[in-house]
PDB file of C-alpha atoms in Angstrom:
ATOM      1  CA  UNK A   3     -38.546 -81.008 -68.308  1.00 64.00           C
ATOM      2  CA  UNK A   4     -42.118 -79.749 -68.461  1.00 79.00           C
ATOM      3  CA  UNK A   5     -44.703 -80.162 -65.727  1.00 79.00           C
ATOM      4  CA  UNK A   6     -46.361 -83.153 -67.405  1.00 83.00           C
ATOM      5  CA  UNK A   7     -43.076 -84.980 -67.897  1.00 85.00           C
ATOM      6  CA  UNK A   8     -42.015 -84.187 -64.336  1.00 85.00           C
ATOM      7  CA  UNK A   9     -45.265 -85.567 -62.930  1.00 90.00           C
ATOM      8  CA  UNK A  10     -44.865 -88.745 -64.964  1.00 89.00           C
ATOM      9  CA  UNK A  11     -41.293 -89.166 -63.722  1.00 87.00           C
ATOM     10  CA  UNK A  12     -42.471 -88.660 -60.144  1.00 89.00           C
ATOM     11  CA  UNK A  13     -45.210 -91.276 -60.540  1.00 93.00           C
ATOM     12  CA  UNK A  14     -42.774 -93.748 -62.083  1.00 92.00           C
ATOM     13  CA  UNK A  15     -40.327 -93.194 -59.238  1.00 88.00           C
ATOM     14  CA  UNK A  16     -43.045 -93.540 -56.601  1.00 90.00           C
ATOM     15  CA  UNK A  17     -44.218 -96.829 -58.077  1.00 94.00           C
ATOM     16  CA  UNK A  18     -40.715 -98.222 -58.314  1.00 93.00           C
ATOM     17  CA  UNK A  19     -39.858 -97.180 -54.775  1.00 90.00           C
ATOM     18  CA  UNK A  20     -43.106 -98.691 -53.461  1.00 93.00           C
ATOM     19  CA  UNK A  21     -42.321-101.961 -55.254  1.00 94.00           C
ATOM     20  CA  UNK A  22     -38.864-102.098 -53.717  1.00 93.00           C
ATOM     21  CA  UNK A  23     -39.996-101.125 -50.231  1.00 91.00           C
ATOM     22  CA  UNK A  24     -42.853-103.616 -50.114  1.00 94.00           C
ATOM     23  CA  UNK A  25     -40.728-106.417 -51.556  1.00 94.00           C
ATOM     24  CA  UNK A  26     -37.947-105.769 -49.036  1.00 92.00           C
ATOM     25  CA  UNK A  27     -40.493-105.823 -46.219  1.00 91.00           C
ATOM     26  CA  UNK A  28     -42.719-108.732 -47.314  1.00 93.00           C
ATOM     27  CA  UNK A  29     -40.840-110.777 -49.898  1.00 93.00           C
ATOM     28  CA  UNK A  30     -41.393-110.813 -53.657  1.00 94.00           C
ATOM     29  CA  UNK A  31     -44.173-113.416 -53.704  1.00 94.00           C
ATOM     30  CA  UNK A  32     -46.166-111.547 -51.062  1.00 96.00           C
ATOM     31  CA  UNK A  33     -46.510-108.298 -53.023  1.00 96.00           C
ATOM     32  CA  UNK A  34     -49.219-107.707 -55.627  1.00 96.00           C
ATOM     33  CA  UNK A  35     -49.431-104.993 -58.259  1.00 96.00           C
ATOM     34  CA  UNK A  36     -52.484-103.714 -56.381  1.00 97.00           C
ATOM     35  CA  UNK A  37     -50.372-103.327 -53.227  1.00 97.00           C
ATOM     36  CA  UNK A  38     -47.739-101.323 -55.098  1.00 96.00           C
ATOM     37  CA  UNK A  39     -50.288 -99.063 -56.735  1.00 96.00           C
ATOM     38  CA  UNK A  40     -52.050 -98.446 -53.424  1.00 96.00           C
ATOM     39  CA  UNK A  41     -48.761 -97.595 -51.681  1.00 94.00           C
ATOM     40  CA  UNK A  42     -47.962 -95.093 -54.446  1.00 93.00           C
ATOM     41  CA  UNK A  43     -51.448 -93.581 -54.302  1.00 94.00           C
ATOM     42  CA  UNK A  44     -52.474 -94.558 -57.822  1.00 95.00           C
ATOM     43  CA  UNK A  45     -54.691 -97.181 -59.465  1.00 96.00           C
ATOM     44  CA  UNK A  46     -53.497-100.566 -60.764  1.00 95.00           C
ATOM     45  CA  UNK A  47     -54.368 -99.298 -64.236  1.00 95.00           C
ATOM     46  CA  UNK A  48     -51.928 -96.436 -63.759  1.00 96.00           C
ATOM     47  CA  UNK A  49     -49.287 -98.940 -62.668  1.00 97.00           C
ATOM     48  CA  UNK A  50     -49.819-100.835 -65.926  1.00 96.00           C
ATOM     49  CA  UNK A  51     -49.294 -97.613 -67.882  1.00 96.00           C
ATOM     50  CA  UNK A  52     -45.734 -97.487 -66.535  1.00 96.00           C
ATOM     51  CA  UNK A  53     -44.664-101.086 -65.990  1.00 96.00           C
ATOM     52  CA  UNK A  54     -45.521-104.496 -67.395  1.00 94.00           C
ATOM     53  CA  UNK A  55     -44.750-106.309 -64.129  1.00 94.00           C
ATOM     54  CA  UNK A  56     -43.716-105.768 -60.539  1.00 94.00           C
ATOM     55  CA  UNK A  57     -40.254-107.090 -61.481  1.00 94.00           C
ATOM     56  CA  UNK A  58     -39.859-104.315 -64.043  1.00 95.00           C
ATOM     57  CA  UNK A  59     -40.978-101.759 -61.450  1.00 95.00           C
ATOM     58  CA  UNK A  60     -38.385-102.984 -58.970  1.00 94.00           C
ATOM     59  CA  UNK A  61     -35.406-102.836 -61.313  1.00 93.00           C
ATOM     60  CA  UNK A  62     -36.392 -99.560 -62.964  1.00 92.00           C
ATOM     61  CA  UNK A  63     -34.707 -97.474 -60.262  1.00 87.00           C
ATOM     62  CA  UNK A  64     -31.379 -99.057 -61.231  1.00 85.00           C
ATOM     63  CA  UNK A  65     -31.974 -98.218 -64.885  1.00 88.00           C
ATOM     64  CA  UNK A  66     -33.170 -94.700 -64.086  1.00 87.00           C
ATOM     65  CA  UNK A  67     -30.052 -94.018 -62.014  1.00 87.00           C
ATOM     66  CA  UNK A  68     -27.827 -94.891 -64.957  1.00 89.00           C
ATOM     67  CA  UNK A  69     -29.925 -92.745 -67.308  1.00 90.00           C
ATOM     68  CA  UNK A  70     -29.498 -89.810 -64.924  1.00 90.00           C
ATOM     69  CA  UNK A  71     -25.780 -90.512 -64.608  1.00 93.00           C
ATOM     70  CA  UNK A  72     -25.404 -90.558 -68.407  1.00 95.00           C
ATOM     71  CA  UNK A  73     -27.253 -87.244 -68.718  1.00 94.00           C
ATOM     72  CA  UNK A  74     -25.140 -85.698 -65.968  1.00 95.00           C
ATOM     73  CA  UNK A  75     -21.926 -86.967 -67.572  1.00 96.00           C
ATOM     74  CA  UNK A  76     -22.836 -85.229 -70.829  1.00 96.00           C
ATOM     75  CA  UNK A  77     -23.459 -82.014 -68.878  1.00 95.00           C
ATOM     76  CA  UNK A  78     -20.186 -81.961 -66.908  1.00 95.00           C
ATOM     77  CA  UNK A  79     -17.823 -79.012 -67.588  1.00 93.00           C
ATOM     78  CA  UNK A  80     -15.720 -79.167 -70.737  1.00 88.00           C
ATOM     79  CA  UNK A  81     -12.115 -79.996 -69.966  1.00 90.00           C
ATOM     80  CA  UNK A  82     -12.856 -81.851 -66.735  1.00 94.00           C
ATOM     81  CA  UNK A  83     -10.910 -85.148 -66.657  1.00 93.00           C
ATOM     82  CA  UNK A  84     -13.171 -88.028 -67.646  1.00 94.00           C
ATOM     83  CA  UNK A  85     -12.792 -90.111 -64.490  1.00 94.00           C
ATOM     84  CA  UNK A  86     -13.283 -87.068 -62.301  1.00 95.00           C
ATOM     85  CA  UNK A  87     -16.568 -86.473 -64.120  1.00 95.00           C
ATOM     86  CA  UNK A  88     -17.544 -90.129 -63.838  1.00 95.00           C
ATOM     87  CA  UNK A  89     -16.805 -90.199 -60.114  1.00 95.00           C
ATOM     88  CA  UNK A  90     -18.915 -87.108 -59.504  1.00 94.00           C
ATOM     89  CA  UNK A  91     -21.924 -88.401 -61.432  1.00 94.00           C
ATOM     90  CA  UNK A  92     -21.674 -91.936 -60.028  1.00 93.00           C
ATOM     91  CA  UNK A  93     -21.538 -90.741 -56.435  1.00 91.00           C
ATOM     92  CA  UNK A  94     -24.421 -88.335 -57.024  1.00 89.00           C
ATOM     93  CA  UNK A  95     -26.637 -91.340 -57.775  1.00 85.00           C
ATOM     94  CA  UNK A  96     -26.151 -92.878 -54.328  1.00 82.00           C
ATOM     95  CA  UNK A  97     -27.050 -89.740 -52.396  1.00 73.00           C
ATOM     96  CA  UNK A  98     -30.367 -90.057 -50.556  1.00 60.00           C
ATOM     97  CA  UNK A  99     -33.083 -89.201 -53.043  1.00 52.00           C
ATOM     98  CA  UNK A 100     -36.367 -87.490 -52.335  1.00 47.00           C
ATOM     99  CA  UNK A 101     -38.201 -90.799 -52.156  1.00 50.00           C
ATOM    100  CA  UNK A 102     -35.763 -92.136 -49.548  1.00 53.00           C
ATOM    101  CA  UNK A 103     -36.126 -88.995 -47.455  1.00 52.00           C
ATOM    102  CA  UNK A 104     -39.902 -89.288 -47.757  1.00 56.00           C
ATOM    103  CA  UNK A 105     -39.794 -92.915 -46.579  1.00 56.00           C
ATOM    104  CA  UNK A 106     -37.137 -93.089 -43.851  1.00 57.00           C
ATOM    105  CA  UNK A 107     -35.852 -96.546 -42.974  1.00 64.00           C
ATOM    106  CA  UNK A 108     -36.305 -97.235 -39.269  1.00 65.00           C
ATOM    107  CA  UNK A 109     -34.452-100.553 -39.085  1.00 74.00           C
ATOM    108  CA  UNK A 110     -31.539-100.507 -41.504  1.00 76.00           C
ATOM    109  CA  UNK A 111     -30.447-104.010 -40.559  1.00 80.00           C
ATOM    110  CA  UNK A 112     -33.847-105.464 -41.457  1.00 84.00           C
ATOM    111  CA  UNK A 113     -33.918-103.340 -44.612  1.00 82.00           C
ATOM    112  CA  UNK A 114     -30.553-104.715 -45.783  1.00 85.00           C
ATOM    113  CA  UNK A 115     -31.738-108.285 -45.147  1.00 88.00           C
ATOM    114  CA  UNK A 116     -34.879-107.602 -47.176  1.00 90.00           C
ATOM    115  CA  UNK A 117     -33.029-105.987 -50.072  1.00 89.00           C
ATOM    116  CA  UNK A 118     -30.460-108.809 -50.050  1.00 90.00           C
ATOM    117  CA  UNK A 119     -33.289-111.333 -50.465  1.00 91.00           C
ATOM    118  CA  UNK A 120     -34.899-109.184 -53.150  1.00 93.00           C
ATOM    119  CA  UNK A 121     -31.718-108.933 -55.213  1.00 90.00           C
ATOM    120  CA  UNK A 122     -31.286-112.719 -55.023  1.00 91.00           C
ATOM    121  CA  UNK A 123     -34.902-113.431 -56.047  1.00 93.00           C
ATOM    122  CA  UNK A 124     -34.793-115.804 -59.081  1.00 93.00           C
ATOM    123  CA  UNK A 125     -37.915-114.238 -60.605  1.00 90.00           C
ATOM    124  CA  UNK A 126     -36.047-110.927 -60.893  1.00 92.00           C
ATOM    125  CA  UNK A 127     -32.835-112.130 -62.509  1.00 92.00           C
ATOM    126  CA  UNK A 128     -33.926-111.798 -66.133  1.00 93.00           C
ATOM    127  CA  UNK A 129     -35.242-108.289 -65.527  1.00 93.00           C
ATOM    128  CA  UNK A 130     -32.017-107.304 -63.740  1.00 92.00           C
ATOM    129  CA  UNK A 131     -29.952-108.496 -66.710  1.00 92.00           C
ATOM    130  CA  UNK A 132     -32.087-106.631 -69.250  1.00 93.00           C
ATOM    131  CA  UNK A 133     -31.974-103.427 -67.237  1.00 91.00           C
ATOM    132  CA  UNK A 134     -28.210-103.729 -66.677  1.00 91.00           C
ATOM    133  CA  UNK A 135     -27.558-104.158 -70.399  1.00 94.00           C
ATOM    134  CA  UNK A 136     -29.668-101.102 -71.260  1.00 93.00           C
ATOM    135  CA  UNK A 137     -28.048 -99.043 -68.502  1.00 93.00           C
ATOM    136  CA  UNK A 138     -24.530 -99.947 -69.566  1.00 95.00           C
ATOM    137  CA  UNK A 139     -25.275 -99.149 -73.216  1.00 96.00           C
ATOM    138  CA  UNK A 140     -26.684 -95.735 -72.263  1.00 95.00           C
ATOM    139  CA  UNK A 141     -23.631 -94.911 -70.175  1.00 96.00           C
ATOM    140  CA  UNK A 142     -21.277 -96.096 -72.936  1.00 97.00           C
ATOM    141  CA  UNK A 143     -23.015 -93.705 -75.342  1.00 97.00           C
ATOM    142  CA  UNK A 144     -22.427 -90.827 -72.920  1.00 96.00           C
ATOM    143  CA  UNK A 145     -18.748 -91.775 -72.560  1.00 96.00           C
ATOM    144  CA  UNK A 146     -18.388 -91.908 -76.347  1.00 96.00           C
ATOM    145  CA  UNK A 147     -19.918 -88.467 -76.685  1.00 95.00           C
ATOM    146  CA  UNK A 148     -17.726 -87.112 -73.907  1.00 94.00           C
ATOM    147  CA  UNK A 149     -14.494 -88.558 -75.333  1.00 93.00           C
ATOM    148  CA  UNK A 150     -15.176 -88.183 -79.058  1.00 94.00           C
ATOM    149  CA  UNK A 151     -14.902 -91.931 -79.571  1.00 95.00           C
ATOM    150  CA  UNK A 152     -17.001 -94.045 -81.913  1.00 95.00           C
ATOM    151  CA  UNK A 153     -19.555 -96.198 -80.138  1.00 95.00           C
ATOM    152  CA  UNK A 154     -19.603 -98.654 -83.043  1.00 95.00           C
ATOM    153  CA  UNK A 155     -15.860 -98.946 -83.669  1.00 95.00           C
ATOM    154  CA  UNK A 156     -14.068 -98.161 -80.408  1.00 96.00           C
ATOM    155  CA  UNK A 157     -13.800-100.455 -77.407  1.00 95.00           C
ATOM    156  CA  UNK A 158     -13.032 -97.638 -74.960  1.00 95.00           C
ATOM    157  CA  UNK A 159     -16.538 -96.314 -74.157  1.00 95.00           C
ATOM    158  CA  UNK A 160     -17.841 -99.847 -73.652  1.00 96.00           C
ATOM    159  CA  UNK A 161     -14.906-100.754 -71.414  1.00 95.00           C
ATOM    160  CA  UNK A 162     -15.405 -97.643 -69.270  1.00 95.00           C
ATOM    161  CA  UNK A 163     -19.147 -98.285 -68.957  1.00 96.00           C
ATOM    162  CA  UNK A 164     -18.507-101.901 -67.993  1.00 96.00           C
ATOM    163  CA  UNK A 165     -15.985-100.785 -65.355  1.00 96.00           C
ATOM    164  CA  UNK A 166     -18.435 -98.308 -63.834  1.00 95.00           C
ATOM    165  CA  UNK A 167     -21.175-100.948 -63.845  1.00 94.00           C
ATOM    166  CA  UNK A 168     -18.827-103.403 -62.128  1.00 95.00           C
ATOM    167  CA  UNK A 169     -17.825-100.836 -59.508  1.00 95.00           C
ATOM    168  CA  UNK A 170     -21.481-100.111 -58.759  1.00 93.00           C
ATOM    169  CA  UNK A 171     -22.387-103.785 -58.534  1.00 92.00           C
ATOM    170  CA  UNK A 172     -19.435-104.657 -56.300  1.00 93.00           C
ATOM    171  CA  UNK A 173     -20.094-101.712 -53.978  1.00 93.00           C
ATOM    172  CA  UNK A 174     -23.742-102.710 -53.704  1.00 90.00           C
ATOM    173  CA  UNK A 175     -22.872-106.344 -53.020  1.00 90.00           C
ATOM    174  CA  UNK A 176     -20.385-105.302 -50.329  1.00 92.00           C
ATOM    175  CA  UNK A 177     -23.027-103.061 -48.760  1.00 88.00           C
ATOM    176  CA  UNK A 178     -25.563-105.892 -48.713  1.00 87.00           C
ATOM    177  CA  UNK A 179     -23.071-108.222 -47.061  1.00 87.00           C
ATOM    178  CA  UNK A 180     -23.011-105.846 -44.104  1.00 81.00           C
ATOM    179  CA  UNK A 181     -25.535-104.778 -41.526  1.00 76.00           C
ATOM    180  CA  UNK A 182     -26.571-101.470 -43.042  1.00 72.00           C
ATOM    181  CA  UNK A 183     -24.052 -99.313 -41.194  1.00 79.00           C
ATOM    182  CA  UNK A 184     -21.632 -99.011 -44.134  1.00 81.00           C
ATOM    183  CA  UNK A 185     -21.853 -96.063 -46.497  1.00 86.00           C
ATOM    184  CA  UNK A 186     -22.748 -96.945 -50.075  1.00 87.00           C
ATOM    185  CA  UNK A 187     -21.114 -93.687 -51.141  1.00 90.00           C
ATOM    186  CA  UNK A 188     -17.841 -94.625 -49.430  1.00 92.00           C
ATOM    187  CA  UNK A 189     -17.875 -98.123 -50.907  1.00 93.00           C
ATOM    188  CA  UNK A 190     -18.513 -96.856 -54.432  1.00 94.00           C
ATOM    189  CA  UNK A 191     -15.902 -94.141 -54.033  1.00 94.00           C
ATOM    190  CA  UNK A 192     -13.322 -96.740 -52.973  1.00 95.00           C
ATOM    191  CA  UNK A 193     -14.215 -98.991 -55.908  1.00 95.00           C
ATOM    192  CA  UNK A 194     -13.808 -96.138 -58.407  1.00 95.00           C
ATOM    193  CA  UNK A 195     -10.522 -95.013 -56.848  1.00 94.00           C
ATOM    194  CA  UNK A 196      -9.142 -98.538 -57.140  1.00 93.00           C
ATOM    195  CA  UNK A 197     -10.200 -98.769 -60.781  1.00 93.00           C
ATOM    196  CA  UNK A 198      -8.720 -95.410 -61.719  1.00 91.00           C
ATOM    197  CA  UNK A 199      -5.436 -96.303 -60.007  1.00 88.00           C
ATOM    198  CA  UNK A 200      -5.156 -99.449 -62.084  1.00 84.00           C
ATOM    199  CA  UNK A 201      -6.221-101.945 -59.420  1.00 66.00           C
ATOM    200  CA  UNK A 202      -2.788-102.281 -57.750  1.00 71.00           C
ATOM    201  CA  UNK A 203      -2.323-105.282 -55.481  1.00 63.00           C
ATOM    202  CA  UNK A 204      -3.447-104.356 -51.933  1.00 62.00           C
TER     203      UNK A 204
END
C-alpha cells in the first residue's frame, strides 16, 4: 500500500472510530457528522468523501475487519489447515488496534452499555445488514480461493463464511451481555472451537 492509500485508510479508520466512540458515549441521535469530523480532525466535507452517512461510518469498521481477514486468509501459508488459518485471521481482528490504543476506554462498563445501545439502534439496522452481506461475500471469495472451490457452484465457501460470521456475531453479543470484563478474543476463540468440533452437545 502506497503512502496515499495508507493515509486514506487511516482517515477512514479515524472517522469510523470517532463515529463509534461518540455514538457509544452520547447516543446515535445526539451525534452529528460535524461532531465526527471534528473528533477525527478533518472537515465535514472530508467526511462526505468517505461516507454517505454517520450510520455507514459506524458500521464500516465491521466491514473493514472482514476485508482484512479475507486478505490475511489468502496470505496464510500454503498447506496450513483451513480452519487453523481461519482461526488465526479471525482472532487477529479482535486484537486491540491502533485506534483503540490511541483512545483508551476508561470505563469499560459504560462503554459496553453504550455499544450495546448503538448496536440495537433501529436507524443502523439496514446499514448493518448491508455491511454484513458484503463482508460475508468477501470472506466466502477468500475461502473459495483458498480451497479451490467454485464460488458460483459450490456451497462450501458460503457455508464457511456464514459460520465465521455467526461465530463473530455470537461472540460479540455475548460480550455485550456482560460488563466489559470478558475477553472478546476468548469468546470468539471458544465459538470457533465449538464450530470446528461439530457443535457437540455441552
